[in-house]
């Protein structure tokens, strides 16, 4: 309180007294202090202006500090003028103290900032850096120009290349289109070719089949006619031979009895008779004659049987379908093949096992069916002979019998099945696939025509039946014929097959 009252008391003498109130000296101080104050108040305004304008100036707060320190200085100078008339030295001292504090703060802050301020590049350095930058910029510009030039050249080249590529692409596209067209037309002609080939193949197959039929029909029908003719021709003489054999036997027996009677009545005949009896060995002749007569009888019977079988087999007299006993047809075929079935020099007899079912008569072309039985049976015999030959070659045991098993049965009451199986050589799947092809044979030239099964297949097909086969190599083969008891259509009469004999032996 004392301090404050002292501050504003007129306890001190005004400062003008020190200048002895010399107007010149007082005026000089007033002017100088006024100008200094003015300057000290202007400088902060300028600083504020600069800081406001140049926002990038670093340490702007330092300018503010300087500004306040200079303002303080300005106030002290105003106080100098004031104290000329008013001795408020405490106030003046206080303002000076404030100014001192602000100055010291500014100084200490500046000390701290010196290294940072020194680090700020000088205008010369900046000018040098600027120059270096300009040089670099110039160089960069040059490089950029060169780069632009290169880019331009590159772009030109790319454009040229693109144009070339485009051209090549177009060419390629054109070629592609042409190729596709060519491919398309190739495919079309290929398809056409394929179709033509198929047509040709079909035509060829048909031709082969027709040829086979024609050849067979022609060949077999003449062969059948011949066989039937021969059978007929033989039939007459054999009939009277057969009919006369008992008579001849009776006569001969009578004559023999007569000779014996002569021998009893005339035990000592004339020398010439005795000589003749000796020469002809009468006792042997008498004994042998009985046997010969027996053989003649047997032979004639067999000839009769064979002729009957041949006639039965060829059945040339049957142009229409007939209702026949299938078993008779099989038996006839077996009879004709008898000579092949019986024991041979290098081969045991082929045994036939018949397992005939109870079959009603079947409506069919018996001659054609017999032809099928004959073909299948003779193939079975061939396969069994092959097995026999193979066994002989490898000196294997001959224990296994050569068998043909024939089984017949009625299926569903309206179809008959005939199974003909052998335990012969069997077939590979490859052979199996071709057996019904005309002219396909695995037999040596002169032994097989390759037509037997092709014709058989056709015949069974014409009978609205089926011919199937199961075979296992080395074990045997079984053929199965299935035909209806009654044909549904009259197609058979126009099948192109005359009833004929085809002996595929
Ligand atoms: N029972 C069978 N066992 C083995 N192979 C058979 C039998 N039947 C037919 N084949 C085969 O089928 C082929 C064709 O028979 P086929 O048409 O009768 O002509 P071919 O008897 O004249 O050869 C025969 O060559 C044979 O290879
Ligand atoms: Mg054959």
Short mmCIF file of C-alpha atoms and ligand atoms in Angstrom, two decimals:
data_model
loop_
_atom_site.label_atom_id
_atom_site.label_comp_id
_atom_site.label_asym_id
_atom_site.label_seq_id
_atom_site.Cartn_x
_atom_site.Cartn_y
_atom_site.Cartn_z
CA UNK A 1 0.00 0.00 0.00
CA UNK A 2 2.87 2.20 0.93
CA UNK A 3 4.53 1.21 -2.34
CA UNK A 4 1.47 2.15 -4.41
CA UNK A 5 1.01 5.51 -2.70
CA UNK A 6 4.72 6.18 -3.13
CA UNK A 7 4.44 5.27 -6.83
CA UNK A 8 1.98 8.08 -7.55
CA UNK A 9 3.21 10.66 -5.00
CA UNK A 10 5.06 13.75 -5.89
CA UNK A 11 7.70 12.71 -3.51
CA UNK A 12 10.38 12.90 -6.29
CA UNK A 13 11.32 15.79 -8.47
CA UNK A 14 10.46 15.59 -12.15
CA UNK A 15 13.20 14.48 -14.49
CA UNK A 16 13.12 17.79 -16.38
CA UNK A 17 14.89 19.34 -13.44
CA UNK A 18 17.94 17.19 -14.30
CA UNK A 19 17.96 18.94 -17.67
CA UNK A 20 17.56 22.19 -15.82
CA UNK A 21 14.42 22.63 -17.89
CA UNK A 22 16.67 23.71 -20.72
CA UNK A 23 14.15 23.85 -23.51
CA UNK A 24 16.63 22.65 -26.16
CA UNK A 25 17.72 19.61 -24.11
CA UNK A 26 14.20 18.79 -22.96
CA UNK A 27 12.96 19.15 -26.51
CA UNK A 28 15.72 16.89 -27.82
CA UNK A 29 14.85 14.17 -25.29
CA UNK A 30 11.14 14.53 -26.00
CA UNK A 31 11.69 14.30 -29.75
CA UNK A 32 14.16 11.44 -29.55
CA UNK A 33 12.02 9.43 -27.11
CA UNK A 34 8.87 10.17 -29.15
CA UNK A 35 10.51 9.00 -32.41
CA UNK A 36 11.99 5.94 -30.69
CA UNK A 37 8.55 5.08 -29.24
CA UNK A 38 6.92 5.62 -32.58
CA UNK A 39 9.46 3.36 -34.21
CA UNK A 40 9.06 0.82 -31.37
CA UNK A 41 5.30 0.77 -31.90
CA UNK A 42 5.54 0.59 -35.68
CA UNK A 43 8.02 -2.30 -35.73
CA UNK A 44 5.58 -4.79 -33.97
CA UNK A 45 2.83 -3.80 -36.39
CA UNK A 46 5.16 -4.52 -39.30
CA UNK A 47 6.18 -7.81 -37.72
CA UNK A 48 2.55 -8.83 -37.25
CA UNK A 49 1.90 -7.90 -40.86
CA UNK A 50 4.88 -10.00 -42.09
CA UNK A 51 3.84 -13.00 -39.94
CA UNK A 52 0.27 -12.72 -41.18
CA UNK A 53 1.42 -12.55 -44.80
CA UNK A 54 4.16 -15.16 -44.65
CA UNK A 55 2.53 -18.09 -42.96
CA UNK A 56 5.52 -20.32 -43.85
CA UNK A 57 7.96 -18.26 -41.76
CA UNK A 58 9.37 -20.51 -39.05
CA UNK A 59 9.31 -19.49 -35.40
CA UNK A 60 6.55 -16.87 -35.93
CA UNK A 61 5.87 -16.81 -32.22
CA UNK A 62 9.47 -15.44 -31.88
CA UNK A 63 8.40 -12.45 -33.91
CA UNK A 64 5.49 -11.95 -31.56
CA UNK A 65 7.91 -12.13 -28.63
CA UNK A 66 10.16 -9.57 -30.30
CA UNK A 67 7.09 -7.45 -30.98
CA UNK A 68 6.03 -7.44 -27.32
CA UNK A 69 9.63 -6.78 -26.18
CA UNK A 70 9.88 -3.81 -28.58
CA UNK A 71 6.43 -2.53 -27.47
CA UNK A 72 7.73 -2.70 -23.88
CA UNK A 73 10.81 -0.73 -24.95
CA UNK A 74 8.55 1.83 -26.65
CA UNK A 75 6.50 2.21 -23.44
CA UNK A 76 9.71 2.83 -21.40
CA UNK A 77 10.61 5.68 -23.79
CA UNK A 78 7.14 7.16 -23.41
CA UNK A 79 7.63 6.87 -19.66
CA UNK A 80 10.91 8.83 -20.17
CA UNK A 81 8.91 11.68 -21.66
CA UNK A 82 6.25 11.29 -18.92
CA UNK A 83 8.81 11.49 -16.09
CA UNK A 84 10.15 14.74 -17.47
CA UNK A 85 7.16 16.39 -15.78
CA UNK A 86 5.81 13.57 -13.54
CA UNK A 87 8.25 11.87 -11.16
CA UNK A 88 6.52 8.43 -11.32
CA UNK A 89 9.86 6.68 -11.16
CA UNK A 90 8.45 3.58 -9.46
CA UNK A 91 6.01 3.10 -12.27
CA UNK A 92 8.78 3.83 -14.78
CA UNK A 93 11.08 1.36 -12.99
CA UNK A 94 8.31 -1.24 -12.90
CA UNK A 95 7.72 -0.85 -16.63
CA UNK A 96 11.47 -1.09 -17.21
CA UNK A 97 11.55 -4.25 -15.02
CA UNK A 98 8.72 -5.75 -17.13
CA UNK A 99 10.65 -4.74 -20.25
CA UNK A 100 13.78 -6.36 -18.74
CA UNK A 101 11.93 -9.61 -18.05
CA UNK A 102 10.45 -9.69 -21.56
CA UNK A 103 13.91 -8.84 -23.02
CA UNK A 104 15.62 -11.54 -20.97
CA UNK A 105 12.98 -14.08 -21.95
CA UNK A 106 13.45 -13.10 -25.58
CA UNK A 107 17.23 -13.32 -25.25
CA UNK A 108 17.11 -16.74 -23.57
CA UNK A 109 14.66 -18.04 -26.17
CA UNK A 110 16.89 -16.69 -28.94
CA UNK A 111 19.91 -18.46 -27.33
CA UNK A 112 18.02 -21.74 -27.53
CA UNK A 113 17.00 -21.01 -31.08
CA UNK A 114 20.43 -19.94 -32.35
CA UNK A 115 21.47 -23.42 -33.64
CA UNK A 116 18.10 -23.87 -35.29
CA UNK A 117 18.17 -20.39 -36.81
CA UNK A 118 21.73 -20.94 -37.96
CA UNK A 119 20.62 -24.17 -39.58
CA UNK A 120 18.20 -22.24 -41.74
CA UNK A 121 19.96 -21.80 -45.06
CA UNK A 122 21.20 -18.37 -45.83
CA UNK A 123 19.95 -16.58 -48.95
CA UNK A 124 23.37 -17.29 -50.59
CA UNK A 125 23.04 -20.93 -49.74
CA UNK A 126 19.48 -20.81 -50.93
CA UNK A 127 20.62 -19.06 -54.10
CA UNK A 128 23.33 -21.73 -54.61
CA UNK A 129 20.83 -24.47 -53.92
CA UNK A 130 18.45 -22.75 -56.22
CA UNK A 131 21.11 -22.62 -58.89
CA UNK A 132 21.90 -26.28 -58.39
CA UNK A 133 18.22 -27.00 -58.52
CA UNK A 134 17.86 -25.01 -61.70
CA UNK A 135 20.79 -26.90 -63.24
CA UNK A 136 19.18 -30.13 -62.16
CA UNK A 137 15.84 -28.99 -63.45
CA UNK A 138 17.47 -28.12 -66.75
CA UNK A 139 19.14 -31.53 -66.88
CA UNK A 140 15.89 -33.17 -65.92
CA UNK A 141 14.13 -31.21 -68.59
CA UNK A 142 16.69 -32.45 -71.09
CA UNK A 143 16.22 -36.01 -69.88
CA UNK A 144 12.48 -35.52 -69.97
CA UNK A 145 12.70 -34.19 -73.49
CA UNK A 146 14.84 -37.16 -74.48
CA UNK A 147 12.32 -39.36 -72.73
CA UNK A 148 9.44 -37.67 -74.51
CA UNK A 149 11.32 -38.16 -77.77
CA UNK A 150 11.83 -41.80 -76.93
CA UNK A 151 8.23 -42.16 -75.84
CA UNK A 152 7.16 -40.62 -79.11
CA UNK A 153 9.41 -42.98 -81.06
CA UNK A 154 8.13 -45.86 -78.95
CA UNK A 155 4.56 -44.83 -79.51
CA UNK A 156 5.26 -44.63 -83.23
CA UNK A 157 6.85 -48.03 -83.14
CA UNK A 158 3.95 -49.40 -81.08
CA UNK A 159 1.54 -47.91 -83.55
CA UNK A 160 3.46 -49.45 -86.45
CA UNK A 161 3.59 -52.77 -84.65
CA UNK A 162 -0.07 -52.55 -83.75
CA UNK A 163 -0.89 -51.84 -87.35
CA UNK A 164 1.27 -54.82 -88.43
CA UNK A 165 -0.35 -56.97 -85.80
CA UNK A 166 -3.78 -55.83 -86.80
CA UNK A 167 -2.96 -56.70 -90.39
CA UNK A 168 -1.56 -60.08 -89.37
CA UNK A 169 -4.57 -60.62 -87.18
CA UNK A 170 -6.91 -59.86 -90.02
CA UNK A 171 -4.94 -62.22 -92.25
CA UNK A 172 -5.12 -64.84 -89.55
CA UNK A 173 -8.81 -64.30 -89.13
CA UNK A 174 -9.29 -64.61 -92.86
CA UNK A 175 -7.17 -67.76 -92.91
CA UNK A 176 -9.08 -69.09 -89.93
CA UNK A 177 -12.36 -68.44 -91.67
CA UNK A 178 -11.07 -70.11 -94.83
CA UNK A 179 -9.76 -73.03 -92.78
CA UNK A 180 -13.08 -73.38 -90.99
CA UNK A 181 -14.89 -73.33 -94.30
CA UNK A 182 -12.47 -75.92 -95.66
CA UNK A 183 -12.88 -78.01 -92.53
CA UNK A 184 -16.62 -77.74 -92.76
CA UNK A 185 -16.65 -78.82 -96.38
CA UNK A 186 -14.16 -81.59 -95.49
CA UNK A 187 -16.43 -82.73 -92.70
CA UNK A 188 -19.37 -82.62 -95.05
CA UNK A 189 -17.57 -84.62 -97.69
CA UNK A 190 -16.27 -86.98 -95.00
CA UNK A 191 -19.82 -87.53 -93.76
CA UNK A 192 -20.95 -88.01 -97.32
CA UNK A 193 -18.08 -90.41 -97.88
CA UNK A 194 -18.95 -92.24 -94.69
CA UNK A 195 -22.57 -92.45 -95.79
CA UNK A 196 -21.51 -93.68 -99.20
CA UNK A 197 -19.15 -96.20 -97.60
CA UNK A 198 -21.96 -97.40 -95.36
CA UNK A 199 -24.27 -97.64 -98.34
CA UNK A 200 -21.57 -99.49 -100.25
CA UNK A 201 -20.97 -101.79 -97.31
CA UNK A 202 -24.67 -102.47 -97.00
CA UNK A 203 -24.91 -103.05 -100.71
CA UNK A 204 -21.88 -105.33 -100.53
CA UNK A 205 -23.38 -107.25 -97.65
CA UNK A 206 -26.64 -107.56 -99.46
CA UNK A 207 -24.80 -108.60 -102.57
CA UNK A 208 -22.82 -111.18 -100.65
CA UNK A 209 -25.93 -112.46 -98.99
CA UNK A 210 -27.81 -112.61 -102.29
CA UNK A 211 -24.81 -114.18 -103.93
CA UNK A 212 -24.60 -116.74 -101.16
CA UNK A 213 -28.25 -117.46 -101.45
CA UNK A 214 -28.07 -117.64 -105.20
CA UNK A 215 -25.00 -119.82 -105.25
CA UNK A 216 -26.37 -122.01 -102.54
CA UNK A 217 -29.85 -122.15 -103.93
CA UNK A 218 -28.50 -123.02 -107.32
CA UNK A 219 -25.76 -125.35 -106.15
CA UNK A 220 -27.70 -126.97 -103.41
CA UNK A 221 -30.88 -127.27 -105.31
CA UNK A 222 -29.11 -129.09 -108.15
CA UNK A 223 -27.17 -131.11 -105.58
CA UNK A 224 -30.42 -131.82 -103.77
CA UNK A 225 -32.11 -132.79 -107.01
CA UNK A 226 -29.21 -135.01 -107.86
CA UNK A 227 -29.23 -136.65 -104.45
CA UNK A 228 -32.98 -137.07 -104.58
CA UNK A 229 -32.69 -138.45 -108.12
CA UNK A 230 -29.94 -140.83 -107.11
CA UNK A 231 -31.94 -141.87 -104.05
CA UNK A 232 -34.97 -142.46 -106.23
CA UNK A 233 -32.95 -144.40 -108.82
CA UNK A 234 -31.33 -146.54 -106.17
CA UNK A 235 -34.62 -146.98 -104.41
CA UNK A 236 -36.12 -149.13 -107.22
CA UNK A 237 -33.28 -151.62 -107.70
CA UNK A 238 -32.65 -151.79 -103.95
CA UNK A 239 -36.31 -152.48 -103.46
CA UNK A 240 -36.30 -155.45 -105.74
CA UNK A 241 -32.89 -156.58 -104.41
CA UNK A 242 -34.28 -156.32 -100.90
CA UNK A 243 -37.54 -157.98 -101.88
CA UNK A 244 -35.71 -160.83 -103.64
CA UNK A 245 -33.18 -161.49 -100.91
CA UNK A 246 -35.55 -163.71 -98.82
CA UNK A 247 -36.53 -165.62 -101.97
CA UNK A 248 -32.90 -166.02 -103.03
CA UNK A 249 -32.05 -167.12 -99.46
CA UNK A 250 -34.83 -169.71 -99.56
CA UNK A 251 -33.72 -171.00 -102.97
CA UNK A 252 -30.11 -171.21 -101.91
CA UNK A 253 -31.09 -172.96 -98.71
CA UNK A 254 -33.11 -175.48 -100.79
CA UNK A 255 -30.17 -175.98 -103.12
CA UNK A 256 -27.87 -176.53 -100.17
CA UNK A 257 -30.31 -179.03 -98.73
CA UNK A 258 -30.31 -180.77 -102.12
CA UNK A 259 -26.50 -180.93 -102.16
CA UNK A 260 -26.51 -182.38 -98.67
CA UNK A 261 -29.13 -184.94 -99.78
CA UNK A 262 -26.95 -185.85 -102.75
CA UNK A 263 -24.00 -186.34 -100.43
CA UNK A 264 -26.07 -188.62 -98.22
CA UNK A 265 -27.53 -190.61 -101.12
CA UNK A 266 -24.33 -190.75 -103.13
CA UNK A 267 -21.44 -190.85 -100.69
CA UNK A 268 -19.03 -191.84 -103.49
CA UNK A 269 -19.69 -189.58 -106.46
CA UNK A 270 -17.75 -189.62 -109.74
CA UNK A 271 -14.07 -188.60 -109.72
CA UNK A 272 -14.75 -185.34 -111.57
CA UNK A 273 -17.37 -184.38 -108.98
CA UNK A 274 -15.01 -185.27 -106.14
CA UNK A 275 -12.30 -183.16 -107.82
CA UNK A 276 -14.69 -180.18 -108.17
CA UNK A 277 -15.82 -180.48 -104.49
CA UNK A 278 -12.21 -180.30 -103.47
CA UNK A 279 -11.36 -177.40 -105.76
CA UNK A 280 -14.22 -175.21 -104.62
CA UNK A 281 -13.83 -176.24 -100.98
CA UNK A 282 -17.48 -177.11 -100.80
CA UNK A 283 -17.65 -177.35 -96.99
CA UNK A 284 -16.25 -173.81 -96.61
CA UNK A 285 -18.53 -172.47 -99.36
CA UNK A 286 -21.56 -174.03 -97.70
CA UNK A 287 -20.62 -172.49 -94.38
CA UNK A 288 -19.61 -169.11 -95.81
CA UNK A 289 -22.64 -168.82 -98.05
CA UNK A 290 -24.88 -168.52 -94.99
CA UNK A 291 -22.82 -165.65 -93.69
CA UNK A 292 -22.68 -163.97 -97.11
CA UNK A 293 -26.43 -164.19 -97.39
CA UNK A 294 -26.73 -162.62 -93.96
CA UNK A 295 -24.36 -159.77 -94.96
CA UNK A 296 -26.24 -159.20 -98.21
CA UNK A 297 -29.44 -159.00 -96.27
CA UNK A 298 -27.86 -156.53 -93.80
CA UNK A 299 -26.25 -154.46 -96.57
CA UNK A 300 -29.48 -154.23 -98.48
CA UNK A 301 -31.27 -153.17 -95.35
CA UNK A 302 -28.73 -150.43 -94.76
CA UNK A 303 -28.90 -149.23 -98.33
CA UNK A 304 -32.64 -149.06 -97.94
CA UNK A 305 -32.26 -147.09 -94.74
CA UNK A 306 -29.79 -144.68 -96.31
CA UNK A 307 -31.93 -144.15 -99.37
CA UNK A 308 -34.89 -143.52 -97.10
CA UNK A 309 -32.83 -141.01 -95.12
CA UNK A 310 -31.65 -139.29 -98.28
CA UNK A 311 -35.18 -138.96 -99.56
CA UNK A 312 -36.39 -137.90 -96.18
CA UNK A 313 -33.55 -135.42 -95.95
CA UNK A 314 -33.79 -133.80 -99.33
CA UNK A 315 -37.56 -133.78 -99.34
CA UNK A 316 -37.56 -132.36 -102.82
CA UNK A 317 -41.15 -133.33 -103.11
CA UNK A 318 -42.02 -130.72 -100.47
CA UNK A 319 -42.36 -127.22 -101.95
CA UNK A 320 -44.80 -126.20 -99.24
CA UNK A 321 -44.44 -126.08 -95.53
CA UNK A 322 -45.19 -129.34 -93.85
CA UNK A 323 -45.88 -130.35 -90.33
CA UNK A 324 -43.10 -132.80 -89.52
CA UNK A 325 -41.46 -134.61 -86.68
CA UNK A 326 -38.23 -132.73 -85.98
CA UNK A 327 -36.63 -135.79 -84.41
CA UNK A 328 -36.94 -137.66 -87.70
CA UNK A 329 -35.02 -134.91 -89.44
CA UNK A 330 -32.25 -135.01 -86.83
CA UNK A 331 -32.10 -138.80 -87.07
CA UNK A 332 -31.86 -138.65 -90.86
CA UNK A 333 -29.00 -136.20 -90.62
CA UNK A 334 -27.24 -138.45 -88.14
CA UNK A 335 -27.78 -141.41 -90.42
CA UNK A 336 -26.20 -139.60 -93.37
CA UNK A 337 -23.29 -138.59 -91.17
CA UNK A 338 -22.93 -142.11 -89.79
CA UNK A 339 -19.77 -142.76 -91.79
CA UNK A 340 -18.13 -139.77 -90.09
CA UNK A 341 -19.34 -140.63 -86.62
CA UNK A 342 -18.10 -144.21 -86.52
CA UNK A 343 -14.64 -145.18 -85.31
CA UNK A 344 -11.80 -144.25 -87.68
CA UNK A 345 -8.23 -145.42 -87.96
CA UNK A 346 -6.84 -142.62 -85.82
CA UNK A 347 -9.93 -141.72 -83.94
CA UNK A 348 -12.41 -143.31 -81.57
CA UNK A 349 -16.09 -143.30 -82.37
CA UNK A 350 -18.03 -140.05 -81.84
CA UNK A 351 -20.85 -140.81 -79.46
CA UNK A 352 -24.20 -139.12 -79.89
CA UNK A 353 -26.41 -138.59 -76.88
CA UNK A 354 -30.02 -137.88 -77.72
CA UNK A 355 -32.17 -136.23 -75.10
CA UNK A 356 -35.34 -135.77 -77.08
CA UNK A 357 -38.19 -134.02 -75.39
CA UNK A 358 -41.84 -134.61 -76.08
CA UNK A 359 -42.28 -132.42 -79.14
CA UNK A 360 -45.43 -131.95 -81.14
CA UNK A 361 -45.07 -131.84 -84.95
CA UNK A 362 -43.52 -128.61 -86.20
CA UNK A 363 -44.67 -126.67 -89.24
CA UNK A 364 -41.58 -125.94 -91.31
CA UNK A 365 -39.59 -126.56 -94.43
CA UNK A 366 -38.21 -129.85 -93.30
CA UNK A 367 -35.55 -129.97 -96.02
CA UNK A 368 -34.17 -126.61 -94.97
CA UNK A 369 -34.24 -127.50 -91.29
CA UNK A 370 -32.45 -130.76 -92.02
CA UNK A 371 -29.86 -128.72 -93.84
CA UNK A 372 -29.34 -126.67 -90.65
CA UNK A 373 -29.01 -129.84 -88.51
CA UNK A 374 -26.58 -131.24 -91.03
CA UNK A 375 -24.41 -128.09 -91.03
CA UNK A 376 -24.29 -127.83 -87.26
CA UNK A 377 -23.66 -131.54 -86.79
CA UNK A 378 -20.88 -131.66 -89.38
CA UNK A 379 -19.25 -128.59 -87.77
CA UNK A 380 -19.42 -130.41 -84.43
CA UNK A 381 -17.75 -133.47 -85.99
CA UNK A 382 -15.04 -131.19 -87.48
CA UNK A 383 -14.43 -129.64 -84.05
CA UNK A 384 -14.21 -133.08 -82.41
CA UNK A 385 -11.80 -134.30 -85.10
CA UNK A 386 -9.72 -131.22 -84.49
CA UNK A 387 -9.60 -132.01 -80.75
CA UNK A 388 -8.58 -135.56 -81.58
CA UNK A 389 -5.79 -134.37 -83.88
CA UNK A 390 -4.58 -131.91 -81.22
CA UNK A 391 -4.52 -134.67 -78.60
CA UNK A 392 -2.55 -136.95 -80.89
CA UNK A 393 -0.04 -134.22 -81.62
CA UNK A 394 0.61 -133.49 -77.98
CA UNK A 395 0.36 -137.22 -77.07
CA UNK A 396 -2.30 -136.33 -74.50
CA UNK A 397 -4.51 -138.98 -72.97
CA UNK A 398 -7.40 -140.02 -75.17
CA UNK A 399 -9.59 -140.65 -72.16
CA UNK A 400 -12.11 -137.92 -72.84
CA UNK A 401 -14.88 -139.23 -75.05
CA UNK A 402 -15.85 -137.40 -78.22
CA UNK A 403 -19.46 -136.44 -77.66
CA UNK A 404 -22.32 -134.77 -79.47
CA UNK A 405 -25.33 -134.11 -77.28
CA UNK A 406 -28.65 -133.31 -78.94
CA UNK A 407 -31.38 -132.02 -76.69
CA UNK A 408 -34.86 -130.91 -77.74
CA UNK A 409 -37.56 -129.26 -75.67
CA UNK A 410 -40.80 -127.35 -75.94
CA UNK A 411 -40.73 -123.75 -74.66
CA UNK A 412 -43.87 -121.83 -73.63
CA UNK A 413 -45.93 -124.42 -75.44
CA UNK A 414 -45.44 -122.66 -78.79
CA UNK A 415 -41.72 -122.86 -79.60
CA UNK A 416 -39.22 -125.66 -79.91
CA UNK A 417 -35.59 -125.54 -78.93
CA UNK A 418 -32.95 -127.81 -80.39
CA UNK A 419 -29.58 -127.77 -78.62
CA UNK A 420 -26.63 -129.37 -80.40
CA UNK A 421 -23.51 -129.38 -78.22
CA UNK A 422 -20.07 -130.87 -78.70
CA UNK A 423 -17.04 -131.14 -76.44
CA UNK A 424 -14.73 -130.18 -79.28
CA UNK A 425 -12.14 -127.46 -79.84
CA UNK A 426 -14.44 -124.52 -79.11
CA UNK A 427 -13.94 -121.00 -80.46
CA UNK A 428 -12.29 -117.74 -79.49
CA UNK A 429 -14.56 -114.68 -79.14
CA UNK A 430 -12.94 -113.34 -82.34
CA UNK A 431 -14.01 -116.39 -84.33
CA UNK A 432 -17.43 -116.39 -82.65
CA UNK A 433 -18.02 -112.85 -83.86
CA UNK A 434 -17.66 -113.92 -87.49
CA UNK A 435 -19.14 -117.40 -87.75
CA UNK A 436 -22.33 -116.18 -89.43
CA UNK A 437 -20.41 -114.15 -92.02
CA UNK A 438 -20.66 -115.70 -95.47
CA UNK A 439 -17.42 -117.35 -96.60
CA UNK A 440 -15.86 -117.12 -93.15
CA UNK A 441 -14.05 -120.34 -92.34
CA UNK A 442 -11.13 -121.38 -90.17
CA UNK A 443 -10.79 -124.66 -91.98
CA UNK A 444 -8.08 -125.45 -94.54
CA UNK A 445 -8.83 -124.78 -98.21
CA UNK A 446 -11.00 -127.53 -99.59
CA UNK A 447 -12.42 -128.45 -96.20
CA UNK A 448 -14.72 -125.56 -95.44
CA UNK A 449 -16.84 -123.24 -97.56
CA UNK A 450 -17.67 -120.84 -94.75
CA UNK A 451 -21.29 -120.92 -95.85
CA UNK A 452 -22.83 -123.52 -93.55
CA UNK A 453 -23.69 -121.22 -90.66
CA UNK A 454 -24.48 -118.21 -92.87
CA UNK A 455 -27.13 -120.27 -94.64
CA UNK A 456 -28.33 -121.88 -91.43
CA UNK A 457 -28.75 -118.45 -89.86
CA UNK A 458 -30.76 -117.28 -92.85
CA UNK A 459 -32.95 -120.38 -92.82
CA UNK A 460 -33.72 -120.06 -89.11
CA UNK A 461 -34.38 -116.36 -89.54
CA UNK A 462 -36.82 -117.15 -92.32
CA UNK A 463 -38.52 -119.56 -89.93
CA UNK A 464 -38.98 -116.58 -87.55
CA UNK A 465 -36.63 -118.28 -85.16
CA UNK A 466 -33.21 -117.64 -83.71
CA UNK A 467 -29.86 -119.36 -83.97
CA UNK A 468 -27.47 -118.68 -81.09
CA UNK A 469 -24.17 -120.09 -80.02
CA UNK A 470 -22.16 -120.40 -76.83
CA UNK A 471 -18.58 -121.57 -77.03
CA UNK A 472 -15.57 -121.89 -74.82
CA UNK A 473 -12.13 -122.45 -76.26
CA UNK A 474 -10.91 -125.98 -75.50
CA UNK A 475 -14.19 -126.99 -73.87
CA UNK A 476 -16.77 -127.10 -76.62
CA UNK A 477 -19.62 -125.38 -78.40
CA UNK A 478 -23.35 -125.40 -78.16
CA UNK A 479 -25.71 -124.16 -80.87
CA UNK A 480 -29.31 -123.45 -79.99
CA UNK A 481 -32.06 -123.34 -82.60
CA UNK A 482 -35.39 -121.95 -81.55
CA UNK A 483 -38.35 -121.89 -83.93
CA UNK A 484 -42.09 -121.49 -83.51
CA UNK A 485 -44.30 -124.53 -83.78
CA UNK A 486 -46.33 -122.67 -86.36
CA UNK A 487 -45.18 -119.90 -88.66
CA UNK A 488 -47.14 -116.68 -88.21
CA UNK A 489 -46.77 -115.54 -91.82
CA UNK A 490 -46.58 -117.25 -95.13
CA UNK A 491 -43.33 -115.38 -95.79
CA UNK A 492 -41.44 -118.64 -95.88
CA UNK A 493 -42.84 -119.66 -99.20
CA UNK A 494 -41.20 -116.58 -100.74
CA UNK A 495 -37.98 -116.76 -98.83
CA UNK A 496 -36.00 -117.54 -101.94
CA UNK A 497 -35.05 -120.95 -100.70
CA UNK A 498 -36.19 -123.97 -102.51
CA UNK A 499 -36.20 -126.90 -100.19
CA UNK A 500 -32.84 -128.35 -100.94
CA UNK A 501 -30.04 -130.43 -99.63
CA UNK A 502 -26.86 -128.82 -98.50
CA UNK A 503 -24.40 -131.32 -97.21
CA UNK A 504 -21.66 -129.25 -95.52
CA UNK A 505 -19.35 -132.23 -94.99
N1 LIG B 1 -19.01 -126.69 -83.30
C1 LIG B 1 -18.02 -125.83 -83.62
N2 LIG B 1 -16.87 -125.82 -82.92
C2 LIG B 1 -15.87 -124.98 -83.22
N3 LIG B 1 -15.93 -124.08 -84.24
C3 LIG B 1 -17.05 -124.04 -84.99
C4 LIG B 1 -18.15 -124.90 -84.72
N4 LIG B 1 -19.11 -124.61 -85.62
C5 LIG B 1 -18.65 -123.64 -86.43
N5 LIG B 1 -17.40 -123.29 -86.05
C6 LIG B 1 -16.57 -122.24 -86.65
O1 LIG B 1 -17.38 -121.48 -87.52
C7 LIG B 1 -16.77 -121.39 -88.81
C8 LIG B 1 -17.84 -121.24 -89.87
O2 LIG B 1 -18.62 -122.41 -89.98
P1 LIG B 1 -19.40 -122.70 -91.31
O3 LIG B 1 -20.18 -121.47 -91.65
O4 LIG B 1 -20.15 -123.96 -91.16
O5 LIG B 1 -18.24 -122.81 -92.36
P2 LIG B 1 -17.21 -124.02 -92.55
O6 LIG B 1 -17.70 -125.18 -91.77
O7 LIG B 1 -17.22 -124.26 -94.02
O8 LIG B 1 -15.91 -123.49 -92.08
C9 LIG B 1 -15.94 -122.63 -88.91
O9 LIG B 1 -14.88 -122.48 -89.84
C10 LIG B 1 -15.45 -122.80 -87.49
O10 LIG B 1 -14.30 -122.01 -87.28
MG1 LIG B 2 -19.61 -125.90 -91.77
#
